[in-house]
Amino acid sequence: MTAPAAGRPEGYDPYAFEPFAVTVDLAVFTVRDERLHVLLVERGQEPFRGAWALPGGFVLPQESAEQAARRELAEETGLLPRTVAGLHLEQLRTYSDPDRDPRMRVVSVAYTALVPDLPEPRGGGDAARARWTPYGTDGPLAFDHERILADAHERIGAKLEYTCLATAFCPPEFTLGELRQVYETVWGVALDRPNFRRKVLTTPGFVEAVEGPPRRTGGRGKPAALYRAGAASALHPPLLRPEGRSS
Amino acid sequence: MTAPAAGRPEGYDPYAFEPFAVTVDLAVFTVRDERLHVLLVERGQEPFRGAWALPGGFVLPQESAEQAARRELAEETGLLPRTVAGLHLEQLRTYSDPDRDPRMRVVSVAYTALVPDLPEPRGGGDAARARWTPYGTDGPLAFDHERILADAHERIGAKLEYTCLATAFCPPEFTLGELRQVYETVWGVALDRPNFRRKVLTTPGFVEAVEGPPRRTGGRGKPAALYRAGAASALHPPLLRPEGRSS
DNA sequence: GCAAAAGTGTTCGGTATACACCCATGC
DNA sequence: GCATGGGTGTATACCGAACACTTTTGC
């Protein structure tokens, strides 16, 4: 039920309670140099001044949490708004521990974004600095952001199993080797190349071949065919992790 | 990032912005008479006076959203607090559309609860009335609760595939027929009994046999052995829906 | 006996897995 | 040539779907 709950006085005074602030936090992942990276910003103010944290900020009075997340993402990364509008953004969960911010009551809606390898983020914006950090090498983060980041990592690992989400890590046109890299990097396991190829190509709507000059290379070796993300969003049947632990 | 965002003034005034209210909404499901039921309450105040809605209410200044959800659930159903403390409660997602409540800015954290068949809820508590309603026969609900309910149904359907969640719908001791009923009711499909039995029994930690007098019956037919929920929380491999659509 | 639900067994086909092998490129 | 990665083929094992059959109860 939305405010006011049945049984509460009719003319509920919005200022009667200690106010809640509502923020968004973003766990933005990318794959770089065969490693999973996270976008972090350095805090310019107390508390946690100088500490690294997830990008994010206040939800403004006239925007939804998702709109706030896209706005903050654009501000922090320097991406064009129309690029951000097309990114895969997923609500992770909401963190509402009463003591998670030392100053006041802050409820934060966390989002996860998966992006292809992007240019280095501008140091400007809302944060003192911003950078891509290899996942696992991030020191202690501000607030409860360590926990949010861990939850986000677990979520995307599970989502790769039964959705087409992996293509969100890739540029518009990609090789099957690059797509396999995504799975291997996020899961931290090696996959059998021939079987991975068959699995992806036989799943309707996962990827579609690009007609043009069907070649390109990441380094040496045989040039690979190019593919685009397909129309499907779910994988049936799922692509399970070898020693699958999920959700 | 939590408030205030880096770059905002140091001494952020909690009252500077139009305040947000934070509520919880609960989609409580049970299986009754081989049908999926939802717990609804009748609103006693405007707006939507007389309309049915999901139970829920305000998050208090010193409690987390989950604590608020358990408190509201106990109030609405009349369950003992220690019973509610053991129930499976899962955060669904947060709804933050600026116009979702006509009076003020309300951000609501939705939870899903799966409960065994419970006694009729007391009409008292915060709501004018409360009742179990067969899923799908609920008229238009207040606010955006129709959408929340649909999201919740989709979520639990998907969760049954790869978690042991179905046991949460069952009493402490149950037959495999009752467990199968849960799947058939939530998914709306018929499952092959022998195959379902094998699948459940060969999944380590899903259920464990009860030693005692291994019989009991729901009506006529051969008495069935009793089982308890096991220690596992995830299913490997998953138990996929016949014409599986997921997530 | 008959209906209904539990429980066991067996067949069949698809899919995943683990390989072996060839192809095309850079050096 | 050789290393590297792309792409194809194939044999085996496993798992799920389908279904026949027996058992135990209520009526």
Tab-separated table of C-alpha atoms in Angstrom, chain A residues 1-10 12-15 17-26 41-47 49 53-67 71-72 76 91-101 103-109 111 126-128 143-145 155 159 161-163 234-238 240 244-247, chain B residues 1-10 12 14-15 17-26 41-47 49 53-67 71-72 76 91-101 103-109 111 126-128 143-145 155 159 161-163 233-238 240 244-247:
chain	number	residue	atom	x	y	z
A	1	MET	CA	0.000	0.000	0.000
A	2	THR	CA	1.152	3.469	-0.755
A	3	ALA	CA	1.089	6.356	1.649
A	4	PRO	CA	-0.825	6.940	3.693
A	5	ALA	CA	-1.599	3.452	4.867
A	6	ALA	CA	-5.200	2.715	5.569
A	7	GLY	CA	-5.930	3.663	9.128
A	8	ARG	CA	-3.578	6.622	9.147
A	9	PRO	CA	-4.984	10.141	9.291
A	10	GLU	CA	-6.429	11.432	6.049
A	12	TYR	CA	-0.949	13.070	6.050
A	13	ASP	CA	1.656	15.787	6.495
A	14	PRO	CA	4.653	15.135	4.272
A	15	TYR	CA	6.886	16.968	6.707
A	17	PHE	CA	8.335	12.515	9.725
A	18	GLU	CA	12.049	12.818	9.537
A	19	PRO	CA	12.509	12.966	5.787
A	20	PHE	CA	14.054	10.171	3.758
A	21	ALA	CA	16.516	10.912	1.014
A	22	VAL	CA	16.414	8.618	-2.023
A	23	THR	CA	19.517	8.024	-4.100
A	24	VAL	CA	20.678	5.697	-6.842
A	25	ASP	CA	23.955	3.776	-6.883
A	26	LEU	CA	25.393	2.285	-10.055
A	41	VAL	CA	34.582	7.533	-8.452
A	42	GLU	CA	36.631	9.229	-5.779
A	43	ARG	CA	34.655	11.092	-3.168
A	44	GLY	CA	35.400	14.777	-2.845
A	45	GLN	CA	33.590	15.322	0.442
A	46	GLU	CA	33.204	13.910	3.898
A	47	PRO	CA	32.293	11.375	4.943
A	49	ARG	CA	36.482	11.861	1.548
A	53	ALA	CA	32.691	4.655	-4.222
A	54	LEU	CA	30.112	3.641	-6.783
A	55	PRO	CA	28.851	6.494	-8.931
A	56	GLY	CA	25.382	7.714	-8.133
A	57	GLY	CA	23.435	10.538	-6.618
A	58	PHE	CA	20.088	11.944	-5.625
A	59	VAL	CA	16.817	11.166	-7.265
A	60	LEU	CA	15.341	14.517	-8.199
A	61	PRO	CA	11.756	15.379	-7.289
A	62	GLN	CA	10.409	14.928	-10.813
A	63	GLU	CA	12.301	11.882	-12.066
A	64	SER	CA	12.059	8.154	-11.489
A	65	ALA	CA	14.950	6.212	-10.014
A	66	GLU	CA	15.840	4.786	-13.409
A	67	GLN	CA	15.878	8.231	-14.965
A	71	ARG	CA	21.380	10.838	-15.797
A	72	GLU	CA	24.100	10.107	-13.276
A	76	GLU	CA	30.031	10.330	-14.676
A	91	GLN	CA	17.537	-2.554	-11.114
A	92	LEU	CA	19.514	-4.635	-8.639
A	93	ARG	CA	17.839	-4.032	-5.297
A	94	THR	CA	17.248	-1.330	-2.714
A	95	TYR	CA	19.409	-0.816	0.351
A	96	SER	CA	17.634	0.681	3.302
A	97	ASP	CA	19.596	-0.045	6.449
A	98	PRO	CA	18.859	2.864	8.819
A	99	ASP	CA	22.557	3.398	9.552
A	100	ARG	CA	24.019	3.033	6.101
A	101	ASP	CA	24.705	6.770	5.867
A	103	ARG	CA	24.348	11.796	8.315
A	104	MET	CA	20.718	11.067	7.632
A	105	ARG	CA	18.265	8.436	6.514
A	106	VAL	CA	19.150	7.502	2.937
A	107	VAL	CA	17.454	4.770	0.947
A	108	SER	CA	19.365	3.832	-2.164
A	109	VAL	CA	18.130	2.048	-5.266
A	111	TYR	CA	21.290	-0.422	-10.598
A	126	ASP	CA	30.072	15.062	-9.858
A	127	ALA	CA	33.126	13.179	-8.680
A	128	ALA	CA	36.661	14.247	-7.934
A	143	PHE	CA	29.290	3.241	2.707
A	144	ASP	CA	27.932	-0.237	1.973
A	145	HIS	CA	29.131	-0.113	-1.621
A	155	ARG	CA	23.556	-11.095	-10.209
A	159	LYS	CA	21.946	-13.587	-15.497
A	161	GLU	CA	23.169	-18.196	-17.672
A	162	TYR	CA	19.637	-17.628	-18.793
A	163	THR	CA	19.582	-14.327	-20.677
A	234	ALA	CA	16.069	-15.033	-22.701
A	235	LEU	CA	18.002	-18.230	-23.360
A	236	HIS	CA	16.156	-21.527	-23.701
A	237	PRO	CA	17.577	-23.730	-22.554
A	238	PRO	CA	20.018	-21.836	-20.345
A	240	LEU	CA	24.850	-23.118	-17.393
A	244	GLY	CA	27.226	-24.047	-11.800
A	245	ARG	CA	26.497	-22.160	-8.679
A	246	SER	CA	23.779	-19.607	-9.228
A	247	SER	CA	21.513	-17.090	-7.554
B	1	MET	CA	26.853	6.909	-4.044
B	2	THR	CA	24.931	7.858	-0.996
B	3	ALA	CA	23.871	11.356	-0.115
B	4	PRO	CA	25.236	13.823	-0.520
B	5	ALA	CA	26.752	13.096	-3.873
B	6	ALA	CA	30.292	14.261	-4.389
B	7	GLY	CA	30.230	17.809	-5.617
B	8	ARG	CA	27.171	18.793	-3.627
B	9	PRO	CA	27.472	21.229	-0.740
B	10	GLU	CA	28.959	19.809	2.423
B	12	TYR	CA	23.300	19.207	2.954
B	14	PRO	CA	17.704	17.226	4.861
B	15	TYR	CA	14.713	19.524	4.554
B	17	PHE	CA	14.177	19.139	-0.962
B	18	GLU	CA	10.591	18.111	-1.166
B	19	PRO	CA	10.641	15.068	1.101
B	20	PHE	CA	10.241	11.539	-0.189
B	21	ALA	CA	8.094	9.046	1.628
B	22	VAL	CA	9.277	5.437	1.586
B	23	THR	CA	6.795	2.595	1.869
B	24	VAL	CA	6.750	-1.157	1.429
B	25	ASP	CA	4.195	-3.139	-0.558
B	26	LEU	CA	3.696	-6.856	-0.134
B	41	VAL	CA	-6.724	-5.384	1.772
B	42	GLU	CA	-9.536	-2.917	1.272
B	43	ARG	CA	-8.532	0.701	1.554
B	44	GLY	CA	-10.309	2.714	4.202
B	45	GLN	CA	-9.241	6.155	2.994
B	46	GLU	CA	-8.961	8.282	-0.071
B	47	PRO	CA	-7.538	8.001	-2.569
B	49	ARG	CA	-11.168	4.402	-0.859
B	53	ALA	CA	-4.739	-2.991	-2.696
B	54	LEU	CA	-1.637	-4.854	-1.640
B	55	PRO	CA	-0.915	-4.719	2.076
B	56	GLY	CA	1.911	-2.459	3.124
B	57	GLY	CA	2.743	0.816	4.776
B	58	PHE	CA	5.378	3.277	5.793
B	59	VAL	CA	8.948	2.463	6.601
B	60	LEU	CA	9.542	3.912	10.050
B	61	PRO	CA	12.573	6.101	10.736
B	62	GLN	CA	14.498	3.427	12.609
B	63	GLU	CA	13.736	0.274	10.640
B	64	SER	CA	14.924	-1.175	7.356
B	65	ALA	CA	12.522	-1.845	4.523
B	66	GLU	CA	12.546	-5.562	5.231
B	67	GLN	CA	11.785	-4.995	8.896
B	71	ARG	CA	5.957	-5.805	10.647
B	72	GLU	CA	3.217	-4.933	8.184
B	76	GLU	CA	-2.258	-7.568	8.306
B	91	GLN	CA	12.668	-8.085	-2.215
B	92	LEU	CA	11.003	-7.735	-5.611
B	93	ARG	CA	11.926	-4.289	-6.837
B	94	THR	CA	11.370	-0.622	-6.086
B	95	TYR	CA	8.724	1.496	-7.768
B	96	SER	CA	9.565	5.148	-8.031
B	97	ASP	CA	7.451	6.738	-10.724
B	98	PRO	CA	6.984	10.383	-9.680
B	99	ASP	CA	3.225	10.204	-10.214
B	100	ARG	CA	2.468	6.847	-8.704
B	101	ASP	CA	0.799	8.447	-5.681
B	103	ARG	CA	-0.636	13.184	-3.039
B	104	MET	CA	3.115	13.259	-2.703
B	105	ARG	CA	6.326	11.643	-3.796
B	106	VAL	CA	6.248	8.040	-2.600
B	107	VAL	CA	8.924	5.475	-3.372
B	108	SER	CA	7.832	1.956	-2.587
B	109	VAL	CA	9.960	-1.121	-2.033
B	111	TYR	CA	8.424	-7.585	-1.375
B	126	ASP	CA	-4.351	-1.223	9.285
B	127	ALA	CA	-6.881	-2.150	6.641
B	128	ALA	CA	-10.641	-1.996	6.518
B	143	PHE	CA	-2.145	2.785	-7.346
B	144	ASP	CA	0.250	0.718	-9.491
B	145	HIS	CA	-0.400	-2.416	-7.492
B	155	ARG	CA	9.236	-13.500	-10.475
B	159	LYS	CA	12.252	-18.572	-9.155
B	161	GLU	CA	12.737	-23.080	-11.781
B	162	TYR	CA	16.096	-22.672	-10.140
B	163	THR	CA	15.488	-22.467	-6.398
B	233	SER	CA	18.370	-23.169	-1.597
B	234	ALA	CA	19.318	-23.502	-5.273
B	235	LEU	CA	18.486	-26.221	-7.787
B	236	HIS	CA	21.203	-27.714	-9.952
B	237	PRO	CA	20.336	-28.315	-12.594
B	238	PRO	CA	17.159	-26.224	-12.696
B	240	LEU	CA	12.511	-25.866	-16.171
B	244	GLY	CA	9.654	-22.491	-20.477
B	245	ARG	CA	9.497	-18.780	-20.595
B	246	SER	CA	11.502	-17.265	-17.799
B	247	SER	CA	12.864	-14.060	-16.316
